[in-house]
Coordinates of C-alpha atoms in Angstrom, one line a residue:
Chain A
M312 CA -5.2 36.5 -32.8
I313 CA -6.1 33.9 -30.3
G314 CA -8.7 36.0 -28.7
S315 CA -10.5 36.6 -32.0
K316 CA -10.5 33.0 -32.9
S317 CA -12.0 32.1 -29.6
K318 CA -14.7 34.7 -30.0
R319 CA -15.7 33.3 -33.3
K320 CA -16.0 29.9 -31.9
Q321 CA -18.0 30.9 -28.9
A322 CA -20.4 32.8 -31.1
K323 CA -21.7 29.5 -32.3
L324 CA -23.3 28.6 -28.9
S325 CA -25.3 31.0 -26.9
P326 CA -23.6 31.6 -23.5
N327 CA -26.4 30.0 -21.6
Q328 CA -26.5 26.9 -23.8
S329 CA -22.8 26.3 -23.5
K330 CA -22.8 26.9 -19.8
T331 CA -25.5 24.4 -19.3
R332 CA -23.8 21.8 -21.4
A333 CA -20.5 22.3 -19.6
W334 CA -22.3 22.0 -16.3
L335 CA -24.1 18.8 -17.4
F336 CA -20.9 17.2 -18.7
T337 CA -19.0 18.1 -15.6
W338 CA -21.7 16.5 -13.5
L339 CA -21.5 13.4 -15.8
D340 CA -17.8 13.2 -14.9
V341 CA -18.6 13.5 -11.2
L342 CA -21.2 10.8 -11.5
A343 CA -19.1 8.4 -13.4
I344 CA -16.1 8.7 -11.1
G345 CA -18.3 8.7 -8.0
A346 CA -20.1 5.6 -9.3
W347 CA -16.9 3.8 -9.8
G348 CA -15.8 4.6 -6.2
I349 CA -19.2 3.4 -4.9
L350 CA -19.0 0.3 -7.0
M351 CA -15.6 -0.6 -5.6
L352 CA -16.6 0.0 -2.0
R353 CA -19.9 -1.8 -2.6
Y354 CA -18.2 -5.0 -3.8
W355 CA -16.1 -4.8 -0.6
L356 CA -19.1 -4.1 1.7
T357 CA -21.3 -6.8 0.2
G358 CA -18.4 -9.3 0.4
K359 CA -18.4 -9.8 -3.4
L360 CA -14.9 -8.5 -3.8
N361 CA -13.4 -11.9 -3.0
L362 CA -15.1 -13.2 -6.2
L363 CA -13.0 -10.7 -8.2
I364 CA -9.7 -10.3 -6.5
H365 CA -7.3 -11.8 -4.0
P366 CA -7.8 -10.6 -0.4
D367 CA -4.2 -9.2 -0.4
Y368 CA -5.3 -6.5 -2.8
F369 CA -8.5 -5.5 -1.0
W370 CA -6.9 -2.5 0.6
L371 CA -5.9 -1.2 -2.9
V372 CA -9.5 -1.4 -4.1
I373 CA -10.8 0.1 -0.9
S374 CA -8.4 3.0 -0.9
G375 CA -8.9 3.4 -4.7
G376 CA -12.7 3.5 -4.1
I377 CA -12.3 6.1 -1.4
G378 CA -9.9 8.1 -3.6
L379 CA -12.4 8.2 -6.4
I380 CA -15.2 9.2 -4.1
I381 CA -13.1 12.0 -2.7
I382 CA -12.3 13.3 -6.1
A383 CA -15.9 13.2 -7.3
A384 CA -17.1 14.8 -4.0
S385 CA -14.6 17.6 -4.2
K386 CA -15.6 18.4 -7.7
A387 CA -19.3 18.2 -6.8
W388 CA -18.7 20.5 -4.0
E389 CA -16.9 23.0 -6.2
L390 CA -19.7 22.8 -8.8
L391 CA -22.4 23.4 -6.2
R392 CA -20.4 26.3 -4.8
R393 CA -19.7 27.7 -8.2
R394 CA -23.4 27.5 -9.1
R395 CA -24.3 29.6 -6.2
N396 CA -21.8 32.2 -7.1
S397 CA -22.9 31.8 -10.7
G398 CA -21.1 33.0 -13.7
T399 CA -17.6 32.2 -12.6
A400 CA -17.5 28.9 -14.4
T401 CA -14.3 28.7 -16.5
Q402 CA -15.4 28.8 -20.1
H403 CA -12.9 26.5 -21.4
V404 CA -15.0 23.6 -20.3
T405 CA -18.0 24.8 -22.2
L406 CA -17.1 23.1 -25.5
F407 CA -16.6 19.6 -24.2
P408 CA -17.6 17.1 -26.9
P409 CA -20.5 14.9 -25.8
G410 CA -19.4 13.0 -22.7
I411 CA -18.8 9.7 -24.3
S412 CA -16.0 8.7 -22.1
S413 CA -17.9 9.5 -18.9
S414 CA -21.0 7.8 -20.2
L415 CA -19.1 4.7 -20.9
L416 CA -17.6 4.7 -17.4
L417 CA -20.9 5.5 -15.8
V418 CA -22.8 2.8 -17.7
T419 CA -20.1 0.2 -16.9
A420 CA -20.3 1.1 -13.2
I421 CA -24.1 0.9 -13.2
I422 CA -24.0 -2.5 -14.9
G423 CA -21.4 -3.6 -12.4
M424 CA -23.7 -2.6 -9.6
T425 CA -26.6 -4.6 -11.0
F426 CA -24.6 -7.6 -12.0
T427 CA -23.5 -10.0 -9.4
P428 CA -20.1 -11.5 -10.3
R429 CA -20.3 -15.2 -10.6
V430 CA -18.1 -17.8 -9.3
F431 CA -16.5 -19.8 -12.1
A432 CA -18.2 -23.1 -12.5
S433 CA -17.4 -26.6 -13.7
Q434 CA -17.6 -25.7 -17.4
T435 CA -15.0 -23.0 -17.0
A436 CA -12.8 -25.5 -15.1
L437 CA -13.1 -27.9 -18.0
D438 CA -12.3 -25.2 -20.5
R439 CA -9.2 -24.2 -18.5
G440 CA -8.1 -27.7 -17.8
V441 CA -8.2 -29.0 -14.2
T442 CA -5.0 -30.3 -12.9
D443 CA -3.7 -31.9 -9.8
S444 CA -0.3 -30.2 -10.3
L445 CA 0.6 -26.7 -9.6
G446 CA 4.2 -26.5 -10.1
A447 CA 6.6 -25.8 -7.3
T448 CA 5.4 -22.4 -8.2
R449 CA 3.0 -21.7 -5.5
A450 CA 5.6 -23.1 -3.1
Q451 CA 3.8 -21.6 -0.2
P452 CA 4.7 -22.7 3.3
Q453 CA 1.6 -24.8 3.4
A454 CA 3.1 -27.1 0.8
F455 CA 5.6 -28.4 3.3
R456 CA 3.2 -29.0 6.2
S457 CA 3.4 -32.7 5.6
A458 CA 3.1 -33.3 9.3
R459 CA -0.4 -31.8 9.2
N460 CA -3.2 -34.3 9.7
P461 CA -4.2 -35.5 6.3
E462 CA -7.9 -35.0 7.0
E463 CA -7.2 -31.3 7.8
R464 CA -5.8 -30.7 4.4
S465 CA -7.9 -28.6 2.0
L466 CA -8.1 -29.6 -1.6
L467 CA -5.4 -27.1 -2.4
D468 CA -3.2 -28.4 0.4
W469 CA -3.5 -31.8 -1.1
V470 CA -2.5 -30.6 -4.5
R471 CA 0.4 -28.7 -3.1
T472 CA 1.5 -31.7 -1.1
L473 CA 1.2 -33.8 -4.2
N474 CA 3.4 -31.3 -6.0
V475 CA 6.2 -31.6 -3.5
Y476 CA 6.0 -35.4 -3.6
P477 CA 4.1 -36.6 -6.6
E478 CA 4.1 -40.4 -6.0
P479 CA 0.4 -41.2 -5.4
D480 CA 1.2 -44.5 -3.6
A481 CA 2.8 -42.4 -0.8
Y482 CA -0.6 -41.3 0.3
T483 CA -2.5 -44.5 0.1
G484 CA -4.8 -45.1 3.1
Q485 CA -4.6 -41.5 4.4
S486 CA -7.9 -40.1 5.2
A487 CA -9.2 -37.1 3.4
K488 CA -11.8 -34.5 4.0
V489 CA -12.1 -31.9 1.3
Q490 CA -14.7 -29.4 0.0
G491 CA -15.2 -28.4 -3.5
F492 CA -17.5 -28.4 -6.4
V493 CA -18.3 -31.3 -8.7
I494 CA -17.0 -31.6 -12.3
H495 CA -17.9 -34.4 -14.6
P496 CA -14.9 -34.7 -16.9
P497 CA -15.9 -36.6 -20.0
E498 CA -12.7 -38.7 -19.9
L499 CA -13.5 -40.2 -16.5
P500 CA -15.7 -43.3 -16.0
P501 CA -19.3 -42.7 -14.9
E502 CA -18.6 -43.5 -11.2
Y503 CA -15.9 -40.9 -10.9
I504 CA -16.2 -37.2 -10.3
L505 CA -13.6 -34.5 -10.0
I506 CA -13.8 -32.5 -6.8
S507 CA -12.4 -29.1 -7.6
R508 CA -11.7 -25.6 -6.5
F509 CA -10.5 -22.4 -8.2
V510 CA -7.3 -20.8 -7.0
I511 CA -6.6 -17.2 -7.6
T512 CA -3.3 -15.4 -7.2
C513 CA -4.3 -11.9 -7.9
C514 CA -7.7 -11.6 -9.6
A515 CA -10.3 -13.6 -11.3
A516 CA -8.4 -13.2 -14.5
D517 CA -5.8 -15.6 -13.3
A518 CA -8.1 -18.1 -11.6
Y519 CA -7.2 -21.6 -12.4
P520 CA -8.8 -24.8 -11.2
V521 CA -7.2 -27.6 -9.2
G522 CA -8.9 -30.9 -8.5
L523 CA -8.7 -34.5 -7.5
P524 CA -10.7 -37.5 -8.8
V525 CA -13.2 -39.1 -6.5
K526 CA -14.3 -42.6 -6.8
L527 CA -18.0 -43.1 -6.0
S528 CA -19.8 -46.3 -5.1
S529 CA -22.6 -45.5 -7.6
S530 CA -23.1 -43.4 -10.7
R531 CA -22.2 -39.8 -10.6
Q532 CA -25.6 -38.8 -11.8
A533 CA -26.6 -38.2 -8.1
Y534 CA -24.1 -35.4 -7.9
P535 CA -24.6 -33.0 -10.8
P536 CA -21.9 -30.6 -11.9
D537 CA -21.4 -27.5 -9.8
T538 CA -22.9 -29.1 -6.7
W539 CA -20.7 -28.2 -3.6
L540 CA -19.7 -31.3 -1.6
E541 CA -17.8 -32.1 1.4
I542 CA -16.2 -35.4 0.7
E543 CA -14.7 -37.8 3.3
G544 CA -12.8 -40.8 2.2
T545 CA -9.4 -42.5 2.0
M546 CA -6.7 -42.0 -0.5
M547 CA -5.9 -44.6 -3.1
T548 CA -4.1 -44.8 -6.4
D549 CA -6.1 -45.3 -9.5
T550 CA -5.3 -45.4 -13.2
L551 CA -7.5 -42.9 -14.9
A552 CA -7.2 -41.8 -18.5
G553 CA -4.0 -43.8 -18.8
K554 CA -2.4 -42.0 -15.9
R555 CA -1.8 -43.1 -12.3
Q556 CA -3.5 -40.6 -10.1
L557 CA -4.2 -39.9 -6.5
T558 CA -7.9 -40.6 -6.0
I559 CA -10.2 -40.2 -3.1
Q560 CA -12.3 -43.3 -2.4
A561 CA -15.4 -41.6 -1.0
T562 CA -17.0 -42.9 2.1
S563 CA -19.4 -40.0 2.7
L564 CA -20.5 -37.2 0.5
T565 CA -22.4 -34.3 2.1
Q566 CA -23.9 -31.5 0.0
I567 CA -22.9 -28.1 1.4
A568 CA -23.7 -24.6 0.5
E569 CA -21.4 -22.7 -1.7
P570 CA -18.8 -21.2 0.6
E571 CA -18.8 -17.5 1.0
N572 CA -15.3 -17.5 -0.3
P573 CA -15.3 -20.1 -3.1
Y574 CA -11.7 -19.6 -4.1
E575 CA -8.6 -20.9 -2.4
Y576 CA -5.4 -19.0 -2.2
Chain B
M54 CA -25.0 -17.2 -20.8
S55 CA -22.5 -18.7 -18.4
Q56 CA -19.8 -17.7 -20.9
F57 CA -21.1 -14.2 -20.8
N58 CA -21.2 -14.2 -17.0
N59 CA -17.6 -15.4 -16.9
A60 CA -16.5 -12.8 -19.3
F61 CA -18.2 -10.1 -17.3
T62 CA -16.7 -11.4 -14.1
L63 CA -13.3 -11.3 -15.7
F64 CA -13.9 -7.9 -17.1
L65 CA -15.0 -6.5 -13.7
S66 CA -12.1 -8.1 -11.9
L67 CA -9.6 -6.6 -14.3
L68 CA -11.2 -3.2 -14.0
V69 CA -11.6 -3.3 -10.2
E70 CA -7.9 -4.4 -9.9
A71 CA -6.6 -1.8 -12.4
M72 CA -8.7 1.1 -11.3
P73 CA -6.7 1.9 -8.1
F74 CA -3.5 1.8 -10.1
L75 CA -5.0 4.0 -12.7
L76 CA -6.0 6.4 -10.1
L77 CA -2.6 6.4 -8.5
G78 CA -1.0 7.0 -11.9
V79 CA -3.3 9.8 -12.8
L80 CA -2.9 11.4 -9.5
L81 CA 0.9 11.2 -9.8
S82 CA 0.7 12.5 -13.3
S83 CA -1.4 15.5 -12.1
V84 CA 1.0 16.2 -9.2
L85 CA 3.8 16.0 -11.6
L86 CA 2.0 18.5 -13.7
L87 CA 1.3 21.0 -11.0
F88 CA 4.0 20.6 -8.4
I89 CA 7.1 19.7 -10.3
D90 CA 8.7 22.2 -12.6
E91 CA 8.8 20.0 -15.7
Q92 CA 10.6 22.5 -17.7
Q93 CA 13.4 22.2 -15.2
L94 CA 13.3 18.5 -15.3
I95 CA 13.3 18.5 -19.1
T96 CA 16.2 20.9 -19.4
K97 CA 18.2 18.6 -17.2
L98 CA 17.5 15.5 -19.3
P99 CA 20.5 14.4 -21.3
K100 CA 20.5 15.4 -25.0
N101 CA 22.3 12.3 -26.1
P102 CA 19.7 9.9 -27.4
L103 CA 21.1 6.8 -25.9
L104 CA 21.7 8.4 -22.5
G105 CA 18.3 10.0 -22.7
A106 CA 16.7 6.7 -23.3
L107 CA 18.5 5.1 -20.4
V108 CA 17.6 8.0 -18.1
G109 CA 14.0 7.9 -19.3
S110 CA 13.9 4.2 -18.5
M111 CA 14.9 4.9 -15.0
I112 CA 12.5 7.8 -14.4
G113 CA 10.1 5.0 -13.4
F114 CA 11.9 4.8 -10.1
L115 CA 10.4 8.2 -9.3
F116 CA 6.9 7.2 -10.3
P117 CA 6.0 3.7 -8.9
V118 CA 3.1 3.1 -11.3
C119 CA 2.2 0.1 -13.4
E120 CA 1.4 0.1 -17.1
C121 CA -2.1 1.5 -16.6
G122 CA -0.5 4.4 -14.7
N123 CA 2.5 5.1 -16.7
V124 CA 0.6 6.0 -19.9
P125 CA -0.8 9.3 -18.4
V126 CA 2.7 10.2 -17.1
A127 CA 4.3 9.4 -20.5
R128 CA 1.6 11.4 -22.2
R129 CA 2.2 14.3 -19.9
L130 CA 6.0 14.2 -20.5
L131 CA 5.5 14.0 -24.3
M132 CA 3.1 17.0 -24.1
Q133 CA 5.7 18.9 -22.2
G134 CA 8.0 18.2 -25.1
V135 CA 10.5 15.8 -23.6
P136 CA 12.9 14.2 -26.1
T137 CA 11.5 11.1 -27.8
P138 CA 14.0 8.5 -26.4
V139 CA 13.3 9.7 -22.9
A140 CA 9.5 9.3 -23.3
I141 CA 9.7 5.9 -25.0
G142 CA 12.2 4.6 -22.5
F143 CA 9.9 5.7 -19.7
L144 CA 6.8 4.3 -21.4
L145 CA 8.4 0.8 -21.8
A146 CA 10.5 0.5 -18.6
A147 CA 8.6 2.4 -16.0
P148 CA 6.0 -0.3 -15.3
T149 CA 8.9 -2.7 -14.5
V150 CA 11.7 -0.6 -13.3
N151 CA 10.1 0.8 -10.2
P152 CA 10.3 0.0 -6.5
I153 CA 6.8 -1.5 -6.1
V154 CA 7.1 -3.9 -9.0
I155 CA 10.6 -4.9 -8.0
W156 CA 9.4 -5.6 -4.5
A157 CA 6.5 -7.7 -5.8
T158 CA 8.7 -9.7 -8.2
W159 CA 11.1 -10.3 -5.4
T160 CA 8.3 -11.5 -3.2
A161 CA 7.2 -13.9 -5.8
F162 CA 10.6 -15.2 -7.0
R163 CA 12.6 -15.2 -3.8
D164 CA 13.8 -18.6 -4.7
Q165 CA 15.0 -17.5 -8.1
P166 CA 16.6 -14.1 -7.6
E167 CA 18.0 -14.3 -11.1
I168 CA 14.5 -13.8 -12.4
V169 CA 14.2 -10.5 -10.5
V170 CA 17.5 -9.2 -11.6
L171 CA 17.2 -10.2 -15.2
R172 CA 13.7 -8.8 -15.4
I173 CA 14.9 -5.4 -14.4
L174 CA 18.1 -5.5 -16.4
L175 CA 16.5 -6.7 -19.6
S176 CA 13.6 -4.3 -19.3
L177 CA 16.1 -1.5 -19.0
V178 CA 18.1 -2.7 -21.9
I179 CA 15.1 -3.2 -24.2
A180 CA 13.5 0.1 -23.3
T181 CA 16.8 1.9 -23.9
I182 CA 17.3 0.3 -27.2
V183 CA 13.8 0.9 -28.4
G184 CA 14.0 4.5 -27.1
W185 CA 17.3 4.9 -29.0
V186 CA 15.8 3.6 -32.2
F187 CA 12.9 6.0 -31.9
S188 CA 15.3 8.9 -31.5
V189 CA 16.1 8.5 -35.2
Q190 CA 12.6 9.9 -35.8
K191 CA 13.3 13.6 -35.0
D192 CA 9.8 14.7 -35.8
L193 CA 7.4 12.7 -33.7
K194 CA 4.3 14.3 -35.1
P195 CA 3.4 11.6 -37.7
L196 CA 3.4 9.0 -34.9
L197 CA 1.4 10.9 -32.3
Q198 CA -2.3 11.4 -32.0
P199 CA -3.2 14.8 -33.4
A200 CA -3.9 16.5 -30.1
I201 CA -0.7 15.2 -28.5
A202 CA 1.3 16.1 -31.6
K203 CA 0.0 19.6 -31.4
S204 CA 1.2 20.2 -27.9
W205 CA 4.4 18.3 -28.5
E206 CA 5.1 20.7 -31.3
Y207 CA 3.8 23.6 -29.3
N208 CA 6.2 22.9 -26.5
F209 CA 9.1 22.7 -28.9
V210 CA 8.3 26.3 -30.0
P211 CA 10.2 28.8 -27.9
K212 CA 8.2 29.8 -24.8
Q213 CA 8.2 33.5 -25.7
E214 CA 5.4 33.0 -28.2
L215 CA 3.2 31.7 -25.5
K216 CA 4.0 34.6 -23.2
K217 CA 3.3 37.1 -25.9
A218 CA 0.0 35.5 -26.7
T219 CA -1.1 35.1 -23.1
P220 CA -3.6 37.8 -22.2
T221 CA -5.1 38.6 -18.8
S222 CA -7.0 35.4 -18.4
P223 CA -4.7 32.8 -19.7
L224 CA -6.7 29.8 -18.6
L225 CA -9.8 31.0 -20.4
Q226 CA -8.0 32.2 -23.5
S227 CA -5.7 29.3 -23.8
G228 CA -8.5 26.8 -23.3
T229 CA -10.3 28.1 -26.3
F230 CA -7.2 28.5 -28.4
L231 CA -6.8 24.9 -29.4
L232 CA -10.5 24.3 -29.7
N233 CA -10.3 26.0 -33.0
Q234 CA -8.6 23.1 -34.6
P235 CA -11.5 21.2 -36.0
G236 CA -11.9 17.5 -35.1
Q237 CA -9.3 17.6 -32.3
M238 CA -9.6 16.2 -28.8
V239 CA -10.5 19.4 -27.2
R240 CA -10.2 18.4 -23.6
M241 CA -6.6 17.3 -23.9
D242 CA -5.7 20.6 -25.4
A243 CA -7.3 22.3 -22.5
T244 CA -5.0 20.2 -20.3
V245 CA -2.0 21.1 -22.3
L246 CA -2.6 24.7 -21.8
Q247 CA -3.3 24.2 -18.1
A248 CA 0.1 22.5 -18.1
S249 CA 1.7 25.5 -19.8
L250 CA -0.2 27.7 -17.4
A251 CA 1.1 25.8 -14.4
A252 CA 4.6 25.9 -15.8
T253 CA 4.5 29.6 -16.6
A254 CA 2.9 30.5 -13.3
P255 CA 4.6 28.5 -10.6
N256 CA 3.5 30.8 -7.9
K257 CA -0.2 30.3 -8.2
P258 CA -1.9 29.9 -4.8
L259 CA -2.2 26.4 -3.5
S260 CA -6.0 26.3 -3.6
D261 CA -5.9 27.0 -7.4
R262 CA -3.3 24.4 -7.9
L263 CA -5.4 21.9 -6.0
R264 CA -8.4 22.7 -8.1
L265 CA -6.4 22.2 -11.2
L266 CA -5.1 19.0 -9.8
V267 CA -8.7 17.7 -9.3
D268 CA -9.8 18.9 -12.8
N269 CA -6.8 17.3 -14.4
T270 CA -7.3 14.1 -12.5
I271 CA -10.9 13.9 -13.5
Q272 CA -10.1 14.6 -17.1
E273 CA -7.5 11.9 -17.3
L274 CA -9.5 9.4 -15.3
R275 CA -12.4 9.9 -17.7
E276 CA -10.3 9.4 -20.8
L277 CA -8.0 6.7 -19.6
G278 CA -10.8 5.0 -17.6
A279 CA -12.9 4.7 -20.7
V280 CA -10.0 3.2 -22.7
L281 CA -9.3 0.8 -19.8
V282 CA -12.9 -0.3 -19.9
F283 CA -12.5 -1.0 -23.6
G284 CA -9.2 -2.9 -23.2
S285 CA -10.5 -5.0 -20.3
A286 CA -13.5 -5.9 -22.3
I287 CA -11.4 -7.2 -25.1
A288 CA -9.1 -9.0 -22.7
A289 CA -12.0 -10.7 -21.0
F290 CA -13.6 -11.6 -24.3
I291 CA -10.4 -13.3 -25.6
Q292 CA -9.8 -15.1 -22.3
V293 CA -13.3 -16.6 -22.4
A294 CA -13.4 -17.2 -26.2
V295 CA -10.0 -18.8 -26.5
P296 CA -9.4 -21.6 -23.9
R297 CA -6.3 -21.0 -22.0
E298 CA -5.4 -24.6 -22.8
V299 CA -4.9 -23.6 -26.4
I300 CA -2.5 -20.9 -25.5
L301 CA -0.6 -23.1 -23.1
S302 CA -0.5 -26.1 -25.3
L303 CA 1.5 -24.2 -27.8
G304 CA 4.5 -25.8 -26.3
Y305 CA 7.1 -26.2 -23.7
G306 CA 10.1 -25.9 -25.9
P307 CA 12.7 -23.1 -25.6
V308 CA 11.1 -21.2 -28.5
T309 CA 7.5 -22.1 -28.3
S310 CA 7.3 -21.5 -24.5
I311 CA 8.6 -18.0 -25.0
I312 CA 6.1 -17.3 -27.8
A313 CA 3.3 -18.9 -25.7
M314 CA 4.1 -16.8 -22.7
M315 CA 4.4 -13.6 -24.7
I316 CA 1.0 -14.2 -26.2
L317 CA -0.4 -15.0 -22.8
A318 CA 1.1 -11.8 -21.4
A319 CA -0.5 -9.7 -24.2
V320 CA -3.9 -11.4 -23.7
V321 CA -4.1 -11.5 -20.0
S322 CA -3.2 -7.8 -19.7
I323 CA -2.4 -8.2 -16.0
C324 CA -1.0 -5.3 -14.1
S325 CA 2.8 -5.3 -13.8
T326 CA 2.4 -4.8 -10.1
V327 CA 0.9 -8.2 -9.7
D328 CA 2.0 -10.1 -12.8
S329 CA 4.9 -11.8 -11.1
F330 CA 2.4 -13.8 -9.0
F331 CA 0.6 -14.8 -12.1
A332 CA 3.9 -15.8 -13.7
L333 CA 4.8 -17.8 -10.6
S334 CA 2.0 -20.2 -11.4
F335 CA 3.8 -21.3 -14.5
S336 CA 7.3 -21.5 -13.1
A337 CA 7.2 -25.3 -12.8
T338 CA 6.0 -26.0 -16.3
F339 CA 7.6 -23.2 -18.3
T340 CA 11.2 -22.3 -19.0
S341 CA 12.8 -19.5 -17.1
G342 CA 13.3 -17.6 -20.3
S343 CA 9.6 -17.8 -21.1
L344 CA 8.7 -16.5 -17.6
L345 CA 11.0 -13.6 -18.1
A346 CA 9.5 -13.0 -21.5
F347 CA 6.1 -12.8 -19.8
L348 CA 7.5 -10.4 -17.1
I349 CA 9.3 -8.2 -19.5
F350 CA 6.9 -8.1 -22.4
G351 CA 3.6 -8.0 -20.5
P352 CA 4.3 -4.6 -18.9
M353 CA 5.4 -3.1 -22.1
I354 CA 2.7 -4.2 -24.4
D355 CA -0.6 -5.9 -23.8
L356 CA -4.2 -5.5 -25.0
K357 CA -5.1 -3.2 -22.2
A358 CA -2.0 -1.1 -22.6
I359 CA -2.5 -0.9 -26.4
G360 CA -5.9 0.7 -25.6
L361 CA -4.3 3.2 -23.3
M362 CA -1.4 3.9 -25.7
L363 CA -3.9 4.7 -28.5
S364 CA -4.5 7.9 -26.5
I365 CA -0.9 8.9 -27.2
F366 CA 0.2 7.2 -30.4
K367 CA -1.2 6.5 -33.8
P368 CA -1.5 2.8 -34.5
K369 CA 1.6 2.9 -36.7
A370 CA 3.8 3.9 -33.8
I371 CA 2.3 1.2 -31.6
I372 CA 3.0 -1.4 -34.2
Y373 CA 6.7 -0.3 -34.3
L374 CA 6.9 -0.3 -30.5
F375 CA 5.2 -3.7 -30.4
A376 CA 7.4 -5.2 -33.0
L377 CA 10.7 -3.9 -31.6
A378 CA 9.8 -4.8 -28.0
A379 CA 8.6 -8.3 -29.0
Q380 CA 11.6 -9.1 -31.1
L381 CA 14.1 -7.9 -28.4
T382 CA 12.3 -9.7 -25.7
F383 CA 12.2 -12.9 -27.8
L384 CA 15.9 -12.7 -28.6
F385 CA 17.1 -12.0 -25.1
T386 CA 14.9 -14.6 -23.4
L387 CA 15.8 -17.2 -26.1
F388 CA 19.5 -16.5 -25.3
I389 CA 18.6 -17.3 -21.7
N390 CA 16.8 -20.4 -22.5
L391 CA 19.7 -21.6 -24.6
Q392 CA 22.1 -20.4 -21.9
I393 CA 24.0 -18.2 -24.3
I394 CA 23.9 -15.4 -21.7

């Protein structure tokens, strides 16, 4: 019974047609999976992976990419060999519906290859809400390095330190030297900017901004949003938007290139 | 434009992070298919629905996969005709109750071991209850996607029929058999029959098995990968379109924080292997109960997983699962916030 049904079905397509279709769709699978493997390795090799995920998970992406390539390659090899022997192709693959899934994967991979992931910018930071508090949450060891020279602290170190001991006055007069990008929060007076960094825990999906206000001697128009700056100055307490906040009184602002790794961890 | 760029970066980051886990899950699922005698495993599973659900919830310990990886395994188990409570228990608990996730949660919440313990315990309890509830529905077919339903039913039919019908070239014949059902997902049917083939011919040469393994891996990667692309796109879109502030500002109270974290869990769709680090960033501002809600509910149901689950269940079943899991998570974590338990 089963046999007769299958014969009826197969009669609809000529053997050559169906074989070619199956062959094409299998190659489409190979291409889609291979392309994903290449995409993942490519992000790693071009150093773009750190825009997407935390370095701790690089090995996963790398081995995943290699795994995908191995699977695609072994299927490709089998297809090539099969073609030489011709005619041994299993016919159950001949009636694949149009390769929509593989096309979707392939197209995504190709777009991924042509598209450069972008570092989140000031607008995203404003949307997500910049904060100088983390919660004891990221209670990483760094948070307790209070003995560290203040000017060696990164922006995230400052925020972590502030989390452990939130009284801004405790830091008054300490010197600061931090790097980050500029945000112009609407609620701050015009001679203030926010110097900010994105922190990621796992991947760009959980990136969240941290930042500290910086008091300039002139209007912030000289430092448009998203400019990367290295700011040196001393710490002070300021009341901004009705809240006492640790603020950097800038003494020097140097424009720097966007760091290769724009996130902090 | 910048919004689009952000969305695309998010989209890619979710995909790049999830793809290795998906690969791992699909590979494990394929190995399970070809190298483990599932019929044996299935016959050993307890018949009692409650016990079955509990055992199913703990099968995750054998398969350390997150929620993008457990769907192919659950699908495979259902296709092999495992009892419903076992499959549901596995589907809901496996992403949490497995060594890798426990280790990751422990790394993140070393200071609050109760979070680690409660996460595992409550996930087990909720998965078992939901599995048990689903055991009332003896005939799963109305809840399953047609192709899965067919093989589920097929595997419930005594094996002799298959043997009778299997001629000299079982792969070829069986592959075409289910193609006759109009409008069905043909490829999955082919897989089913490969599965039956593998189960009925355990002594096939290793090279053949490896070839089937690759074929099956490709098939599932293609299908689940495409769904993952879809789910990640939705998750990325919502993350960009709805400011996270809105979700977070929903509140800090014992009730609102739980609701906010559950919504966040569903929206962010983060992999259970890494979600504890994500939750860690809220541990100062959010109640313990809400963090637990995030850690328990997220791996069970999120936008990405819904996409993947649609390859098994009809939307109706997913709504049941979603509602049950959400209510139980909410109740239990509320008890914790109110210090009732």
